[in-house]
Amino acid sequence: MPAAMVVSGGAGAEGKTTVYVIVSAIMAAFGGLMFGYDNGIAGGVTSMDDFLEKFFHDVYEKKLKAHENNYCKYDNQFLQLFTSSLYISALIFSFVASFLCKKFGRRLTMRLAAVFFLVGALLDGFAVNLPMLIIGRVLLGAGVGSANQSVPLFISEIAPANIRGALNILFQLCVTIGILVANLVSYFVSKIHPYGWRIALGLAGVPAVMLCLGSLVITETPTSLVEREKFEEGRTTLMKIRDTANVDTEFDQIVHACELARQVKDPYGKLRKRPSRPPLVISVFIQIFQQFTGINAIMFYAPVLFQTVGFKNDASLLSAVITGLVNVFSTLVSIYAVDRAGRRALLLQAAVQMFISQSIIGILLLKDLKPTGSLGHTEAIIIVLLVCLFVMSFAWSWGPLGWLIPSETFPLETRTSGFACAVSSNMFCTFIIAQSFLSMLCAMQSGIFFFFAAWILVMGLFAFFLIPETKGVPVDDMIERVWKKHWYWKRYMQDEDPDEDQKQSKLEMAQSSSRS
Ligand code: BGC
């Protein structure tokens, strides 16, 4: 889930908690809840027999056969497509939405996201066949893509600077709460036959309605209005949301920031230049690594995984609730630790803990879970504990930091485009995991856990050598205080004159004025 980007708005604002600030917090909460709920609910319903019998009869039959291969019970491309289609659609829509945000504003994009969410939840809740089910997921994905672009932008432009960071973390925390709620809902509705899964999928409509109502009462952000040259409206809106007529300084900052942004004609071109390499490489790789820890193999498929190791349906859904709780509480640890221990300490500690837990899970399964038969009760419980250790370390490190670091390392002119690259890398890797995990589990068996462990080893080394500490560094001081001092990345800062672009745009302006 994307964290709020630090943009121009709110810089000089008094930290008044006006109704607009409260609404922006609520929007952040519902945006995060929606995303988390959709992440978590697929795993719950794919383990429900009524759901499988209706849409995935092959999988249901395989599951019923006592001697069917443990690791392959759920291997079905369509079943995986049910989970993954959301992410491919979110990937595409995050680019569409970044265009809509710029051209038509944040408010319209958020309204659109809410409508996508609502229609998607309705289609899924009332699905009578597989296409309807998948189209519902695709629409939810369009909602996720649109909301993940517009909500963070909206929040960072509306909120006063002093609470922007807190809202950023609130969004991430709500993602984990959304996953937990999805796990709880799955646990309870799995007992309602034959349509418990309909309730689980349809309930996604509740936060969607809230998001809908919220997007009806909110105002457009002053930055968006100025960006679209509606200066007067921008100023009056700013006075309204700050609840004061004294907004000159902040308004001038917004106008100035928009002018600067306009000067950068091609932010994606600028991203390809050498000085952009360090933040770009780090932001994209942190997202790839985040997904290849195997976190979403657990988040999406925990109930299925726990059934694979031998739990009955109920016990496996309950175990998913436990891992969901661990996820929420460990995110709170991150809020406390991130500005005290620093980013690197968290990333490195977690890499060690995740490597150990994934490896031991692999060893236990390799030793004792043969294609037929199941694990002993004690061993199955040990697996759940190891999964908790894994989720815990992810949740206080690579989970939130995967979003925080990309939002704070880019300079202003490439911040939005750089962040969009990070979001889409995340969605793409999430899609790959969702679409292939069950097949990989079938093909590689316990080896899949060693596969994730190997990725974790690589990412630990990557963090050790290449991710610099950004704790306490103001976002606009990154180049001087971080990149130019880093043992490796400093070479990217020296080769090119950083003022080159400014000189270029001054030259262009001089040429055009001499022409006129
Ligand atoms: C990741 C999601 C994941 C969630 C788990 C987020 O940081 O981006 O893919 O499902 O953490 O809490």
PDB file of C-alpha atoms in Angstrom, residues 75-171:
ATOM      1  CA  ASP A  75      -3.119 -26.176  -8.254  1.00  0.00           C
ATOM      2  CA  ASN A  76      -5.495 -24.594 -10.747  1.00  0.00           C
ATOM      3  CA  GLN A  77      -4.783 -21.636 -13.047  1.00  0.00           C
ATOM      4  CA  PHE A  78      -8.332 -20.297 -12.827  1.00  0.00           C
ATOM      5  CA  LEU A  79      -8.359 -20.448  -9.056  1.00  0.00           C
ATOM      6  CA  GLN A  80      -5.140 -18.413  -9.072  1.00  0.00           C
ATOM      7  CA  LEU A  81      -6.587 -16.068 -11.673  1.00  0.00           C
ATOM      8  CA  PHE A  82      -9.417 -15.337  -9.253  1.00  0.00           C
ATOM      9  CA  THR A  83      -6.831 -13.921  -6.832  1.00  0.00           C
ATOM     10  CA  SER A  84      -4.344 -12.452  -9.287  1.00  0.00           C
ATOM     11  CA  SER A  85      -6.670 -10.691 -11.769  1.00  0.00           C
ATOM     12  CA  LEU A  86      -7.131  -7.911  -9.229  1.00  0.00           C
ATOM     13  CA  TYR A  87      -3.439  -7.006  -9.315  1.00  0.00           C
ATOM     14  CA  ILE A  88      -2.948  -6.925 -13.059  1.00  0.00           C
ATOM     15  CA  SER A  89      -5.947  -4.636 -13.318  1.00  0.00           C
ATOM     16  CA  ALA A  90      -4.602  -2.485 -10.437  1.00  0.00           C
ATOM     17  CA  LEU A  91      -1.276  -2.223 -12.260  1.00  0.00           C
ATOM     18  CA  ILE A  92      -2.924  -0.886 -15.415  1.00  0.00           C
ATOM     19  CA  PHE A  93      -5.284   1.398 -13.529  1.00  0.00           C
ATOM     20  CA  SER A  94      -2.550   2.995 -11.454  1.00  0.00           C
ATOM     21  CA  PHE A  95      -1.246   4.555 -14.686  1.00  0.00           C
ATOM     22  CA  VAL A  96      -4.739   5.472 -15.913  1.00  0.00           C
ATOM     23  CA  ALA A  97      -5.475   7.025 -12.532  1.00  0.00           C
ATOM     24  CA  SER A  98      -2.263   9.044 -12.454  1.00  0.00           C
ATOM     25  CA  PHE A  99      -3.414  10.621 -15.748  1.00  0.00           C
ATOM     26  CA  LEU A 100      -6.969  11.168 -14.423  1.00  0.00           C
ATOM     27  CA  CYS A 101      -5.643  12.723 -11.201  1.00  0.00           C
ATOM     28  CA  LYS A 102      -3.672  15.279 -13.148  1.00  0.00           C
ATOM     29  CA  LYS A 103      -6.287  16.033 -15.788  1.00  0.00           C
ATOM     30  CA  PHE A 104      -9.549  15.871 -13.819  1.00  0.00           C
ATOM     31  CA  GLY A 105      -8.464  16.056 -10.193  1.00  0.00           C
ATOM     32  CA  ARG A 106      -8.100  13.807  -7.149  1.00  0.00           C
ATOM     33  CA  ARG A 107     -11.773  13.993  -6.158  1.00  0.00           C
ATOM     34  CA  LEU A 108     -13.122  12.630  -9.418  1.00  0.00           C
ATOM     35  CA  THR A 109     -10.550   9.826  -9.415  1.00  0.00           C
ATOM     36  CA  MET A 110     -11.546   8.868  -5.875  1.00  0.00           C
ATOM     37  CA  ARG A 111     -15.226   8.834  -6.805  1.00  0.00           C
ATOM     38  CA  LEU A 112     -14.411   6.596  -9.701  1.00  0.00           C
ATOM     39  CA  ALA A 113     -12.414   4.278  -7.405  1.00  0.00           C
ATOM     40  CA  ALA A 114     -15.370   4.038  -5.015  1.00  0.00           C
ATOM     41  CA  VAL A 115     -17.751   3.159  -7.869  1.00  0.00           C
ATOM     42  CA  PHE A 116     -15.345   0.473  -9.141  1.00  0.00           C
ATOM     43  CA  PHE A 117     -15.108  -0.986  -5.641  1.00  0.00           C
ATOM     44  CA  LEU A 118     -18.856  -0.990  -5.182  1.00  0.00           C
ATOM     45  CA  VAL A 119     -19.742  -2.573  -8.531  1.00  0.00           C
ATOM     46  CA  GLY A 120     -16.892  -5.092  -8.132  1.00  0.00           C
ATOM     47  CA  ALA A 121     -18.091  -6.156  -4.677  1.00  0.00           C
ATOM     48  CA  LEU A 122     -21.690  -6.485  -5.927  1.00  0.00           C
ATOM     49  CA  LEU A 123     -20.681  -8.566  -8.954  1.00  0.00           C
ATOM     50  CA  ASP A 124     -18.608 -10.883  -6.750  1.00  0.00           C
ATOM     51  CA  GLY A 125     -21.228 -11.171  -4.022  1.00  0.00           C
ATOM     52  CA  PHE A 126     -23.924 -12.131  -6.543  1.00  0.00           C
ATOM     53  CA  ALA A 127     -21.683 -14.060  -8.965  1.00  0.00           C
ATOM     54  CA  VAL A 128     -23.418 -16.908 -10.782  1.00  0.00           C
ATOM     55  CA  ASN A 129     -20.500 -17.979 -12.968  1.00  0.00           C
ATOM     56  CA  LEU A 130     -16.724 -17.703 -13.267  1.00  0.00           C
ATOM     57  CA  PRO A 131     -16.598 -14.778 -15.758  1.00  0.00           C
ATOM     58  CA  MET A 132     -18.831 -12.706 -13.476  1.00  0.00           C
ATOM     59  CA  LEU A 133     -16.580 -13.546 -10.551  1.00  0.00           C
ATOM     60  CA  ILE A 134     -13.395 -12.589 -12.413  1.00  0.00           C
ATOM     61  CA  ILE A 135     -14.909  -9.381 -13.853  1.00  0.00           C
ATOM     62  CA  GLY A 136     -15.813  -8.445 -10.276  1.00  0.00           C
ATOM     63  CA  ARG A 137     -12.166  -8.933  -9.232  1.00  0.00           C
ATOM     64  CA  VAL A 138     -10.938  -6.912 -12.224  1.00  0.00           C
ATOM     65  CA  LEU A 139     -13.230  -4.029 -11.190  1.00  0.00           C
ATOM     66  CA  LEU A 140     -11.973  -4.259  -7.610  1.00  0.00           C
ATOM     67  CA  GLY A 141      -8.459  -4.060  -9.073  1.00  0.00           C
ATOM     68  CA  ALA A 142      -9.438  -0.916 -10.999  1.00  0.00           C
ATOM     69  CA  GLY A 143     -10.614   0.466  -7.642  1.00  0.00           C
ATOM     70  CA  VAL A 144      -7.343  -0.467  -5.935  1.00  0.00           C
ATOM     71  CA  GLY A 145      -5.247   1.085  -8.736  1.00  0.00           C
ATOM     72  CA  SER A 146      -7.290   4.308  -8.742  1.00  0.00           C
ATOM     73  CA  ALA A 147      -7.480   4.619  -4.956  1.00  0.00           C
ATOM     74  CA  ASN A 148      -3.794   3.867  -4.440  1.00  0.00           C
ATOM     75  CA  GLN A 149      -2.880   6.790  -6.664  1.00  0.00           C
ATOM     76  CA  SER A 150      -5.509   9.315  -5.655  1.00  0.00           C
ATOM     77  CA  VAL A 151      -6.013   8.756  -1.917  1.00  0.00           C
ATOM     78  CA  PRO A 152      -2.353   9.220  -0.876  1.00  0.00           C
ATOM     79  CA  LEU A 153      -2.078  12.267  -3.098  1.00  0.00           C
ATOM     80  CA  PHE A 154      -5.302  13.710  -1.668  1.00  0.00           C
ATOM     81  CA  ILE A 155      -4.137  13.155   1.903  1.00  0.00           C
ATOM     82  CA  SER A 156      -0.717  14.668   1.433  1.00  0.00           C
ATOM     83  CA  GLU A 157      -2.200  17.747  -0.204  1.00  0.00           C
ATOM     84  CA  ILE A 158      -4.970  18.301   2.331  1.00  0.00           C
ATOM     85  CA  ALA A 159      -3.275  17.398   5.607  1.00  0.00           C
ATOM     86  CA  PRO A 160      -1.143  19.963   7.410  1.00  0.00           C
ATOM     87  CA  ALA A 161       2.553  18.992   7.339  1.00  0.00           C
ATOM     88  CA  ASN A 162       2.679  18.078  11.028  1.00  0.00           C
ATOM     89  CA  ILE A 163       0.299  15.128  10.751  1.00  0.00           C
ATOM     90  CA  ARG A 164       1.169  13.957   7.247  1.00  0.00           C
ATOM     91  CA  GLY A 165       3.555  11.267   8.500  1.00  0.00           C
ATOM     92  CA  ALA A 166       0.969   9.941  10.939  1.00  0.00           C
ATOM     93  CA  LEU A 167      -1.616   9.641   8.169  1.00  0.00           C
ATOM     94  CA  ASN A 168       0.942   7.812   6.057  1.00  0.00           C
ATOM     95  CA  ILE A 169       1.307   5.135   8.720  1.00  0.00           C
ATOM     96  CA  LEU A 170      -2.439   5.069   9.403  1.00  0.00           C
ATOM     97  CA  PHE A 171      -2.947   4.013   5.794  1.00  0.00           C
TER      98      PHE A 171
END
